Coordinates of C-alpha atoms and ligand atoms in Angstrom, one line a residue:
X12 CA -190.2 4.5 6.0
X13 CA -193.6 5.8 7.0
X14 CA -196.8 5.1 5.1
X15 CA -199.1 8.0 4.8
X16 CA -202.6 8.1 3.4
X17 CA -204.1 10.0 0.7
X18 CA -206.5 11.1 1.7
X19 CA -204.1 12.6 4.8
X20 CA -206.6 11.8 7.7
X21 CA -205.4 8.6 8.5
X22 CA -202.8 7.6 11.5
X23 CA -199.2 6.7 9.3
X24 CA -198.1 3.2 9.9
X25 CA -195.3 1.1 8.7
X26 CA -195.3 -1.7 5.8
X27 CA -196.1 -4.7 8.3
X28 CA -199.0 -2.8 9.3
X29 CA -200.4 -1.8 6.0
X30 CA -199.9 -5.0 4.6
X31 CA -203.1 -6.9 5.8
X32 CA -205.3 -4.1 5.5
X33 CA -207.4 -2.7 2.7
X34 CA -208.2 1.2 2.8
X35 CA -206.9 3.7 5.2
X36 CA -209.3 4.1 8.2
X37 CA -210.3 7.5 5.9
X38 CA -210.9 5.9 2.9
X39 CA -207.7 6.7 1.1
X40 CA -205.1 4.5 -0.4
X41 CA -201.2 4.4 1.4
X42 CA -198.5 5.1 -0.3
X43 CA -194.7 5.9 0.9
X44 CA -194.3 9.6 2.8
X45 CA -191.5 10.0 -0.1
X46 CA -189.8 7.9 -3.4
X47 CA -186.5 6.4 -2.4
X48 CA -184.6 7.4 -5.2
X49 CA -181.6 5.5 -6.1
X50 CA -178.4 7.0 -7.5
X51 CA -176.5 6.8 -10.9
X52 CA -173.7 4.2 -8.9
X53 CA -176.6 2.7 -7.4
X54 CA -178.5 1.9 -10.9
X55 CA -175.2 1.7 -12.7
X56 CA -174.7 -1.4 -10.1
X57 CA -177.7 -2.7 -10.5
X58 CA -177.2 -3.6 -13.9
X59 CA -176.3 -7.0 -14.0
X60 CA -178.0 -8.1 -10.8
X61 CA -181.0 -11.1 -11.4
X62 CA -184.2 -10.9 -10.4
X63 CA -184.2 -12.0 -6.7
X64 CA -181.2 -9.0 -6.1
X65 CA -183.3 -6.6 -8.0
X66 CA -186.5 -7.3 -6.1
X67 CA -184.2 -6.8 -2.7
X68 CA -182.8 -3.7 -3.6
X69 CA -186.0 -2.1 -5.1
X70 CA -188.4 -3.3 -1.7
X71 CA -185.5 -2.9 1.0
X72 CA -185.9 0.6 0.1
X73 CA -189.9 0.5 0.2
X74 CA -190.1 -2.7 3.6
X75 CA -187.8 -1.3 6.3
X76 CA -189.6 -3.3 9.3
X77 CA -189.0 -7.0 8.3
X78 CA -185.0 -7.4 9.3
X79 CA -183.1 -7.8 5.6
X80 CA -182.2 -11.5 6.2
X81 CA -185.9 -12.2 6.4
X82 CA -186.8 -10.0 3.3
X83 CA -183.9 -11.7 1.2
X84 CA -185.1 -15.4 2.1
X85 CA -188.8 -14.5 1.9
X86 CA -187.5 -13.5 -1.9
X87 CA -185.8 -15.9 -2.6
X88 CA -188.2 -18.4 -2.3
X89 CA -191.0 -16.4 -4.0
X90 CA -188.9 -15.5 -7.4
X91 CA -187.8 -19.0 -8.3
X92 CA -187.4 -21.0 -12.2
X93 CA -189.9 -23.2 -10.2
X94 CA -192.4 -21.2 -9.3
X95 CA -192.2 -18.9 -12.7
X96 CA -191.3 -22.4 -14.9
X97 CA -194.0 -21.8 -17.9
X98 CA -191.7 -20.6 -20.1
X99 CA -192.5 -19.6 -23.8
X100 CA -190.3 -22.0 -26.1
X101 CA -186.7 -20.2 -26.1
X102 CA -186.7 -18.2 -22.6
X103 CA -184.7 -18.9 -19.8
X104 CA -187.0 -19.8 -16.6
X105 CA -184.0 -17.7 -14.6
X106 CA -185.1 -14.1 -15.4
X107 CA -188.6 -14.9 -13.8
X108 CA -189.5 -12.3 -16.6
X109 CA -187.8 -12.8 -19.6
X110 CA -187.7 -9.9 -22.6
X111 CA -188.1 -11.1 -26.0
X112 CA -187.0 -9.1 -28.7
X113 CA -189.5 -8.8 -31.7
X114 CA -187.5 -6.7 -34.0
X115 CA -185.0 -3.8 -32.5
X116 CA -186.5 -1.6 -30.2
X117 CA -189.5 -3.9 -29.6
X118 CA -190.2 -6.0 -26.9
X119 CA -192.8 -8.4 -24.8
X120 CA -191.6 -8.2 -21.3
X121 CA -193.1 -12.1 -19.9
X122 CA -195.0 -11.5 -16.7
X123 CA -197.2 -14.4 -17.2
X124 CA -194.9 -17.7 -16.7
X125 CA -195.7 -17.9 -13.2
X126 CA -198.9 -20.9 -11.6
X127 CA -201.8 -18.9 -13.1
X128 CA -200.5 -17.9 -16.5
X129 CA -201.0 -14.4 -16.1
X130 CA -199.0 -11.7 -14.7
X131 CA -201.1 -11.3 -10.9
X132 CA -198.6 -14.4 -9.9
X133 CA -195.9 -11.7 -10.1
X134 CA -197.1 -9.4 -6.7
X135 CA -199.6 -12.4 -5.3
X136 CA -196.6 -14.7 -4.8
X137 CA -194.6 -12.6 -2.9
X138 CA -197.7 -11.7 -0.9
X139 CA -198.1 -14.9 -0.1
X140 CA -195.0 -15.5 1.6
X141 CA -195.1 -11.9 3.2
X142 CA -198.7 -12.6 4.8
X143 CA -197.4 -16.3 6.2
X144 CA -194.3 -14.4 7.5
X145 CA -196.0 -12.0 9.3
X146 CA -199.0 -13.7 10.6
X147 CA -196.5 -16.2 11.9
X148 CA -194.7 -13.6 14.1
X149 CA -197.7 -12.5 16.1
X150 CA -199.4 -15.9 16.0
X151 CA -202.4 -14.1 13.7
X152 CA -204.9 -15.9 11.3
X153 CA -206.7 -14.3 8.7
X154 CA -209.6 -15.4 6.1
X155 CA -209.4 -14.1 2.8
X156 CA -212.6 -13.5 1.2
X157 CA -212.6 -12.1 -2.2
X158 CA -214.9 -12.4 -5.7
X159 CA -213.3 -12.8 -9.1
X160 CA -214.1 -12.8 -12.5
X161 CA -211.1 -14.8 -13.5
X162 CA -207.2 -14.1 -13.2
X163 CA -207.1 -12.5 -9.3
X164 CA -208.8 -14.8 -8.1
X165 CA -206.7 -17.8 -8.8
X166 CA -203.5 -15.9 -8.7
X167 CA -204.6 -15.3 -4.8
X168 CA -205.7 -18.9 -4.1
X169 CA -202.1 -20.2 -6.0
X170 CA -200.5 -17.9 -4.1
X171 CA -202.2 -18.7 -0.5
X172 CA -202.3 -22.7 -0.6
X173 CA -201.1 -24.4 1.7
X174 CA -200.0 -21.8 3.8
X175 CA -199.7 -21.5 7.5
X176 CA -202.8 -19.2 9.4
X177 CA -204.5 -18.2 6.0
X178 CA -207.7 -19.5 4.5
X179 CA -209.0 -18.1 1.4
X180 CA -212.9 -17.9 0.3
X181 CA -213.0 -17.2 -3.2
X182 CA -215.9 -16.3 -4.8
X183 CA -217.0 -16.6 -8.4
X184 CA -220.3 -16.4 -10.6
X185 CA -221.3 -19.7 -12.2
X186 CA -221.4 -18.4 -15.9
X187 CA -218.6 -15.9 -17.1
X188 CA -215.2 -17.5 -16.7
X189 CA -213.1 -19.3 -19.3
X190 CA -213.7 -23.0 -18.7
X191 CA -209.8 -23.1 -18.4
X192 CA -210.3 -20.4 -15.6
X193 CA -212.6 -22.3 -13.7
X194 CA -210.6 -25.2 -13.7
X195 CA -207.5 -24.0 -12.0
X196 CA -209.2 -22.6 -9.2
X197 CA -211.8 -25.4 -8.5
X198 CA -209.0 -28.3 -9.4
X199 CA -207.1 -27.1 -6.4
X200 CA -207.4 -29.6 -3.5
X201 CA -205.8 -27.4 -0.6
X202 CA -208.0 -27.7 2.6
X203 CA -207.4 -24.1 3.4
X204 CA -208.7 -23.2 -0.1
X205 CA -212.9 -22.6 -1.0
X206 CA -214.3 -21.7 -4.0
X207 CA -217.6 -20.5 -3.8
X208 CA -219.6 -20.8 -6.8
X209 CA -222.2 -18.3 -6.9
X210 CA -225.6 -18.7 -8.9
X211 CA -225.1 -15.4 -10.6
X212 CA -223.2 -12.7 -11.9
X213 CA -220.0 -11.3 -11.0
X214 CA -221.6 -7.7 -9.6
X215 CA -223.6 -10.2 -7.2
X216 CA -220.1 -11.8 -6.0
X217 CA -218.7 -8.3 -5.7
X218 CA -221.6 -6.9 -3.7
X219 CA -222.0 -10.2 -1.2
X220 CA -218.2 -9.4 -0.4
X221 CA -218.9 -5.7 0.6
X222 CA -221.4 -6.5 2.6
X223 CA -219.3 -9.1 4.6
X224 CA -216.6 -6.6 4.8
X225 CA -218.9 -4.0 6.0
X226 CA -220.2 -5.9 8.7
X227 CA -217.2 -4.7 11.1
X228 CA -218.1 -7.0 14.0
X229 CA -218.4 -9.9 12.0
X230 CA -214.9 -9.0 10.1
X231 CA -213.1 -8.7 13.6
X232 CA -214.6 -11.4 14.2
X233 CA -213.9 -13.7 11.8
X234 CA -210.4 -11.9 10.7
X235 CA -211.3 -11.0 7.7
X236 CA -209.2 -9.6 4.8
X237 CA -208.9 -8.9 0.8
X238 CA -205.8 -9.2 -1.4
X239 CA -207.0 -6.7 -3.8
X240 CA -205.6 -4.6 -6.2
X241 CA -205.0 -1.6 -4.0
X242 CA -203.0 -4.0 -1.6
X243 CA -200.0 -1.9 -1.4
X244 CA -196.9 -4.6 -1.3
X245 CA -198.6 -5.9 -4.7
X246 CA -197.6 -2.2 -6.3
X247 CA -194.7 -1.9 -5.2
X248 CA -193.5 -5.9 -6.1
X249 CA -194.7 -4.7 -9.4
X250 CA -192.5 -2.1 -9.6
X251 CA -189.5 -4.6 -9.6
X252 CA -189.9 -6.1 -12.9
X253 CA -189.8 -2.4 -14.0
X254 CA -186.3 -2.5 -13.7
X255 CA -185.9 -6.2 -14.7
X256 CA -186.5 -5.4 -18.4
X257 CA -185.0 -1.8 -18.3
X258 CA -181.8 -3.6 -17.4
X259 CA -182.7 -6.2 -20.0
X260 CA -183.5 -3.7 -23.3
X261 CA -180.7 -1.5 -22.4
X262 CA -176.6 -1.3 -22.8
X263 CA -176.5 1.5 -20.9
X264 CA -178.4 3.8 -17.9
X265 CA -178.1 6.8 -20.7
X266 CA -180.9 5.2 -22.2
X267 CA -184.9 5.5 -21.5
X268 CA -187.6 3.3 -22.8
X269 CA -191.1 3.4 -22.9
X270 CA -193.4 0.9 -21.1
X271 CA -197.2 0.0 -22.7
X272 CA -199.1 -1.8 -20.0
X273 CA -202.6 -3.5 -20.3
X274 CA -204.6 -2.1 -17.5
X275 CA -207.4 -2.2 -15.3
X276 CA -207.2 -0.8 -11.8
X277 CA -204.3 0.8 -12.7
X278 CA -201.9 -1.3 -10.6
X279 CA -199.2 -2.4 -12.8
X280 CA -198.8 0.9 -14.5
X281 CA -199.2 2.5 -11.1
X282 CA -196.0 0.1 -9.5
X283 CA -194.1 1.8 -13.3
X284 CA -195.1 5.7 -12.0
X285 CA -193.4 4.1 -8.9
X286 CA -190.2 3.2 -10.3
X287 CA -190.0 6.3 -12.4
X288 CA -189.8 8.2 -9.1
X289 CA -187.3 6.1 -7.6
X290 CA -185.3 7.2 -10.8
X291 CA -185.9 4.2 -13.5
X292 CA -184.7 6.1 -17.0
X293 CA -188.7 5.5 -18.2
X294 CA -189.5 7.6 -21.3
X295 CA -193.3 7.4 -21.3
X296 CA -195.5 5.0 -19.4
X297 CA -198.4 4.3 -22.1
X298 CA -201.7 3.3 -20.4
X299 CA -203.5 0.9 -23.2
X300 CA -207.2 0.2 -21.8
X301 CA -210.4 -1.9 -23.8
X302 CA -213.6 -0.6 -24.7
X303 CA -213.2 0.2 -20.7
X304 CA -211.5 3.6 -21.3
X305 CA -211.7 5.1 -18.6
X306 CA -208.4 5.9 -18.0
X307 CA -207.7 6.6 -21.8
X308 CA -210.5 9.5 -21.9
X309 CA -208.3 11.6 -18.6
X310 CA -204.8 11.2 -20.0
X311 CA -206.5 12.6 -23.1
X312 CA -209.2 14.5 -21.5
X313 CA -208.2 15.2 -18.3
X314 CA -211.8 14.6 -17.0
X315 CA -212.1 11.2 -14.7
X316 CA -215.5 9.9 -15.1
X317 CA -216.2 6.1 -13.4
X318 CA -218.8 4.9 -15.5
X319 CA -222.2 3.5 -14.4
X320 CA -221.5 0.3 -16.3
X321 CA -219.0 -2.0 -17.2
X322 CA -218.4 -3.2 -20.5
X323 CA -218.0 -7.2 -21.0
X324 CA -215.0 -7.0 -23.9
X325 CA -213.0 -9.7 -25.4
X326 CA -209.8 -8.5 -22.8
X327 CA -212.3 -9.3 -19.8
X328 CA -209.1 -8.7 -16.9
X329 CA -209.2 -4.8 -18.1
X330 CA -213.2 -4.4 -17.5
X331 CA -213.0 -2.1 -14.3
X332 CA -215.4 0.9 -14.6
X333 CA -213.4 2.3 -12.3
X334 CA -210.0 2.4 -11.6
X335 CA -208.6 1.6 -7.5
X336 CA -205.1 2.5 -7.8
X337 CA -205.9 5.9 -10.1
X338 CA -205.7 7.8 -6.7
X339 CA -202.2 7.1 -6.0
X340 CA -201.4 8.4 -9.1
X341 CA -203.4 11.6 -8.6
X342 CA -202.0 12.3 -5.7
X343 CA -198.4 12.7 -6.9
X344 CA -199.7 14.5 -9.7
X345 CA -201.5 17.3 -7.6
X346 CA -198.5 17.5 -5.2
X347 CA -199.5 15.8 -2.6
X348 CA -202.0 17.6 -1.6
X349 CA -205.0 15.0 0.8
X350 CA -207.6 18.0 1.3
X351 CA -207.7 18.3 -2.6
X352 CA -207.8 14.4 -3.5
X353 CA -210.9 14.1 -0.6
X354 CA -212.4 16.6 -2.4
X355 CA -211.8 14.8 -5.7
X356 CA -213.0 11.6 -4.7
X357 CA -215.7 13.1 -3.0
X358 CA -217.0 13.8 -6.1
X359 CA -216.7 10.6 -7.5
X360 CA -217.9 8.4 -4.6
X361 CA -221.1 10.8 -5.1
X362 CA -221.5 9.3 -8.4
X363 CA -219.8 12.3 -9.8
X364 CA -216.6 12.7 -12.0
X365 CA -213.7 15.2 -11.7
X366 CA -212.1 17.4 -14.3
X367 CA -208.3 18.8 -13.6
X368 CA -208.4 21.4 -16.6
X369 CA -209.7 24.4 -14.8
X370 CA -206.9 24.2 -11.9
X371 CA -203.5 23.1 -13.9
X372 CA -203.1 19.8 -12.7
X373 CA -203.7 18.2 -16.1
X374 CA -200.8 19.9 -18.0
X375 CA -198.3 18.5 -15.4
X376 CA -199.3 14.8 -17.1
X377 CA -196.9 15.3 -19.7
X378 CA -194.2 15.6 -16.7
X379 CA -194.9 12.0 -15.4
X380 CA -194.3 10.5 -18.7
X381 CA -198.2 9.5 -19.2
X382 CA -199.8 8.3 -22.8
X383 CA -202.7 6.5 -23.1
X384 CA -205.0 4.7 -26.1
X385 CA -207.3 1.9 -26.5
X386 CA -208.7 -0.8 -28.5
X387 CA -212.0 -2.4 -29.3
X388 CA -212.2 -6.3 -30.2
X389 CA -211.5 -5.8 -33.6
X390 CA -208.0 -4.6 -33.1
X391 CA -207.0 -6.8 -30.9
X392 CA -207.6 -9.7 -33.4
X393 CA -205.8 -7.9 -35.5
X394 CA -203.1 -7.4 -33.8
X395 CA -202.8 -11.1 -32.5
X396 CA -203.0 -12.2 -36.4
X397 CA -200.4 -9.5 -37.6
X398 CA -198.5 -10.4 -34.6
X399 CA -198.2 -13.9 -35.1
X400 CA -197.8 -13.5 -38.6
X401 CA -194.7 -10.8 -38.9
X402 CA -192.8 -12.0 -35.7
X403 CA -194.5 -15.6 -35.1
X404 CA -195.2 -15.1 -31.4
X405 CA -198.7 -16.1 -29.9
X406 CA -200.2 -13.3 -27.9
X407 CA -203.4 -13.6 -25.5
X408 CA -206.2 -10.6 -26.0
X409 CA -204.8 -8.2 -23.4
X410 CA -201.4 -8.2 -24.5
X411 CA -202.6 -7.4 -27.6
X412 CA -204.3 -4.2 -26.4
X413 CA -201.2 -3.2 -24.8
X414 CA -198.9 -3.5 -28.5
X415 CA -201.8 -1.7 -30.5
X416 CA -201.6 1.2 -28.1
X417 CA -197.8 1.0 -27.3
X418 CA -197.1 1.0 -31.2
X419 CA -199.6 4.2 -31.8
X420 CA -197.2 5.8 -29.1
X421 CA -193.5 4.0 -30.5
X422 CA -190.8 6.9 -30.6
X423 CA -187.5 6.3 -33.3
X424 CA -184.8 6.1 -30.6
X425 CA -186.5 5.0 -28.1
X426 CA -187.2 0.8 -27.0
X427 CA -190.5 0.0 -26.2
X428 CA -191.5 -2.9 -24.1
X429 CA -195.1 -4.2 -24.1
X430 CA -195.9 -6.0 -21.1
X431 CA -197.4 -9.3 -21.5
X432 CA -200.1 -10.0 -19.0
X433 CA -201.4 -13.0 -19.7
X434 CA -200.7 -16.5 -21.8
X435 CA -202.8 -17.0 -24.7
X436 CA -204.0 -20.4 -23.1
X437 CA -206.1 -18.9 -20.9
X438 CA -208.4 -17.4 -23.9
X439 CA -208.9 -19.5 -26.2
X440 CA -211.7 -18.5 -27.7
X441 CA -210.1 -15.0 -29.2
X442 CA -206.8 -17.2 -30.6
X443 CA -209.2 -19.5 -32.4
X444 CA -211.1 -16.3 -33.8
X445 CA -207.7 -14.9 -35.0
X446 CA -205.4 -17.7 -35.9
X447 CA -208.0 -20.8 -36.5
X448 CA -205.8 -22.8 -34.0
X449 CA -205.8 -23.8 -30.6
X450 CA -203.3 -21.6 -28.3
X451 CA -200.2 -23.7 -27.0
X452 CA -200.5 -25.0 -23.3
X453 CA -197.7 -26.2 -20.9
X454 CA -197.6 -29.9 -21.2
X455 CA -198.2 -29.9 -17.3
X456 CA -201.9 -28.0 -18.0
X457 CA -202.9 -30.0 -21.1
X458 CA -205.9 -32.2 -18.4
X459 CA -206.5 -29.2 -16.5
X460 CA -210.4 -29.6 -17.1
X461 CA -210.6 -33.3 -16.4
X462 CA -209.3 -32.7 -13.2
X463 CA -211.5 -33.7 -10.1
X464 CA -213.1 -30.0 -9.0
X465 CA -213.8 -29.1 -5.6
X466 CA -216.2 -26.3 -5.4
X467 CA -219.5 -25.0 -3.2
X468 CA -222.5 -24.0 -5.7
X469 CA -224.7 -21.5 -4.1
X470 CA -227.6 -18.9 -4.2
X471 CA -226.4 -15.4 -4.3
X472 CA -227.4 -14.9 -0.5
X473 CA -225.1 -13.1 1.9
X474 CA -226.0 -15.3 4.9
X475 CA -225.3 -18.2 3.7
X476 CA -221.6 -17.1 2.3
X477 CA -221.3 -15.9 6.0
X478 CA -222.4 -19.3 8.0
X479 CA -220.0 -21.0 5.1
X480 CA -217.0 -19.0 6.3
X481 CA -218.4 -19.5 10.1
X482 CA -218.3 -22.9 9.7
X483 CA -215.1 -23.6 7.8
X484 CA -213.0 -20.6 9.9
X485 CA -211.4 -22.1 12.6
Ligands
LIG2 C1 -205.4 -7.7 -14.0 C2 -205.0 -7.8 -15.4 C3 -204.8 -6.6 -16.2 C4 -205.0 -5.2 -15.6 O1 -204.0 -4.9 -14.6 P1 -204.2 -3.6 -13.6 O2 -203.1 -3.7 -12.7 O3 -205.6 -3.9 -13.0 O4 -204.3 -2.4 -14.4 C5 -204.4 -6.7 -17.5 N1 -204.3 -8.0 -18.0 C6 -204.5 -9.1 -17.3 C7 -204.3 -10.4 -18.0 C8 -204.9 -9.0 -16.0 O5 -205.1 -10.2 -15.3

């Protein structure tokens, strides 16, 4: 299996080799040269099969240069009850995703038991393990660096501790995060593990981290890399849990069901356009986005237009103005074709936007099974009071956003699962404004914020994040 960029200038590489990098060397995103699609016996035996024998039949077909005994063990010790233990009251820490049913035909798919509470834990595990395997073969290091406004950045540093070759530097403005947030990164003690605390603003963290990255000599250097949302192994680890609840909400592979996924950059509903091509029986994948609707206004539009800003909402994991993993997606829907996504993008890296009326592409959307809505912050406390109230389940802001849109797209026939992307306990602040209680926590959590905090406060200053990394990058 051959990775090929999109925007088709780019050498093609295997999986091992696209897993530490970022973009292709032309700016484009990988993705596989074709789907594996798997067969009616195929899907017809994987019915049945847990998580860990899902997740090795779905990436076998995607990782074919790690030998299978490797892939199976690295796996296996990623998709654990241990690892995935926060359990709501009634699911069984075995699926590692558990579906729970509120009336027939709809579902919350759990993607958020795992170390961070929120669903990132699913992909940043497994890339975990997959970075220490690898590294460890050719005797590499590597120093993450990465900013975060809340749930990557912990999901990466949970998912990197304490592992062999890998340090992470993790930046993160002062003000901004949930005080829950801020705990579990700083409360982590792991000496490969550094939170810098920047005095200011998220946009600041972002922009120190560019400019580090695009400092090529010093990135050699220093082996410097990013886990972010474009990282291609996080897609397609997504893509498993696709097929996890399929399995789950069906009786049989004559069935489809829709999917309504919270989103952002467009990664978890990119891994679902993913397992729809490799043949998952998926009725419509329904793209719910905040105030942040970018996404929303092309699946109704079919104009893509970034904005300048970005909108601080109430489901703060969904406030991208742009979306990074939108370009996969494009590309399969304008048959993959590289000289017309470099023209595409070219217009929006200009500061432009892109409209796919005028040349067809934006009636084939219906083909792909896309629908798309959003929500403001009113609905979403609605929805977490109605919620609560007609099925008695606790759901955090962005899951929220996910069952107002998915139920403004429900069809009679036909299940729907809403993903949930996040516990409740990380935002408190929304549950108290709906419900007038405090969000449940796991009993393991309940000091998180009394915990001794290790953490480096400082100015917003590019060399000194640079000498920090010098200096603790050995
Ligand atoms: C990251 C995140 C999202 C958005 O996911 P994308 O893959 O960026 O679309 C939604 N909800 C939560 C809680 C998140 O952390």
């Amino acid at each position: 299996m051959n990775y090929l960029s999109t925007r088709g200038l780019a050498p093609q590489l295997r999986f091992s080799e696209i897993l530490l990098g970022g973009l292709a060397s032309d700016g484009g995103l990988y993705v596989p040269e074709s789907y594996p699609r798997f067969s009616e016996a195929e899907l017809a035996a994987m019915r049945g099969m847990n998580y860990r024998e899902l997740a090795f039949e779905v990436l076998s077909r995607l990782i074919d240069d790690i030998p299978h005994d490797d892939l199976r063990a690295l796996i296996a010790k990623t998709y654990t009850a241990d690892v995935y233990r926060y359990t709501h009251p009634g699911e069984n820490a075995e699926d590692i995703t558990p579906l729970k049913t509120l009336e027939p035909g709809l579902h919350v798919l759990a993607l958020s038991n795992g170390p961070t509470l929120a669903f990132k834990d699913m992909a940043m595990q497994l890339l975990g393990n997959l970075f220490e395997f690898v590294l460890a073969k050719t005797g590499g290091e590597l120093n993450i660096l990465g900013a975060t406004s809340g749930d990557t950045g912990s999901a990466a540093e949970y998912a990197m501790r304490g592992k062999r070759g890998i340090r992470v530097f993790m930046l993160s403005p002062e003000h901004g995060m949930t005080r829950f947030q801020q705990a579990q990164m700083y409360a982590l003690q792991d000496a490969n593990i550094h939170n810098l605390v920047i005095r200011g603003v998220f946009d600041q963290c972002q922009d120190i981290v560019k400019a580090v990255s695009n400092d090529l000599d010093f990135k050699t250097r220093h082996h410097i890399g990013a886990v972010n949302s474009i990282n291609w192994a996080r897609v397609a680890a997504q893509s498993v849990y696709y097929f996890k609840a399929y399995f789950a909400a069906t009786h049989s592979n004559d069935q489809s069901v829709s999917f309504s996924v919270p989103s952002g950059n467009f990664g978890n509903v990119c891994a679902g356009h993913i397992a729809r091509q490799m043949g998952l029986p998926i009725a419509k994948l329904i793209v719910a986005t905040n105030e942040n609707d970018v996404l929303d206004e092309f699946f109704k539009t079919g104009v893509y237009r970034p904005r300048p800003e970005t909108k601080h909402t109430s489901s703060p994991s969904m406030d991208i103005s742009k979306a990074s993993n939108f370009e996969r997606f494009v590309f399969d829907l304008a048959g993959r074709d590289a000289a017309k996504i470099r023209s595409l993008w070219g217009a929006v890296e200009s500061g432009g936007s892109f409209d796919l009326n005028a040349d067809g592409l934006f009636g084939r959307v219906a083909e792909f099974g896309m629908a798309s809505g959003s929500s403001n912050h009113a609905n979403r406390i609605d929805t977490i009071r109605t919620v609560y109230e007609v099925y008695g389940t606790m759901i955090d802001p962005h899951t929220a956003d996910g069952l107002k849109v998915g139920l403004e797209h429900r069809e009679p026939g036909v299940p729907l699962i809403c993903m949930e992307t996040a516990q409740p306990a990380k935002f408190e602040d929304a549950i108290r404004e709906a419900l007038g209680i405090e969000p449940l926590r796991p009993a393991e959590l309940a000091d998180l914020e009394a915990l001794p905090q290790k953490k480096h406060v400082m100015d917003a200053d590019v060399n000194a994040v640079k000498q920090f990394i010098v200096d603790h990058a050995r």
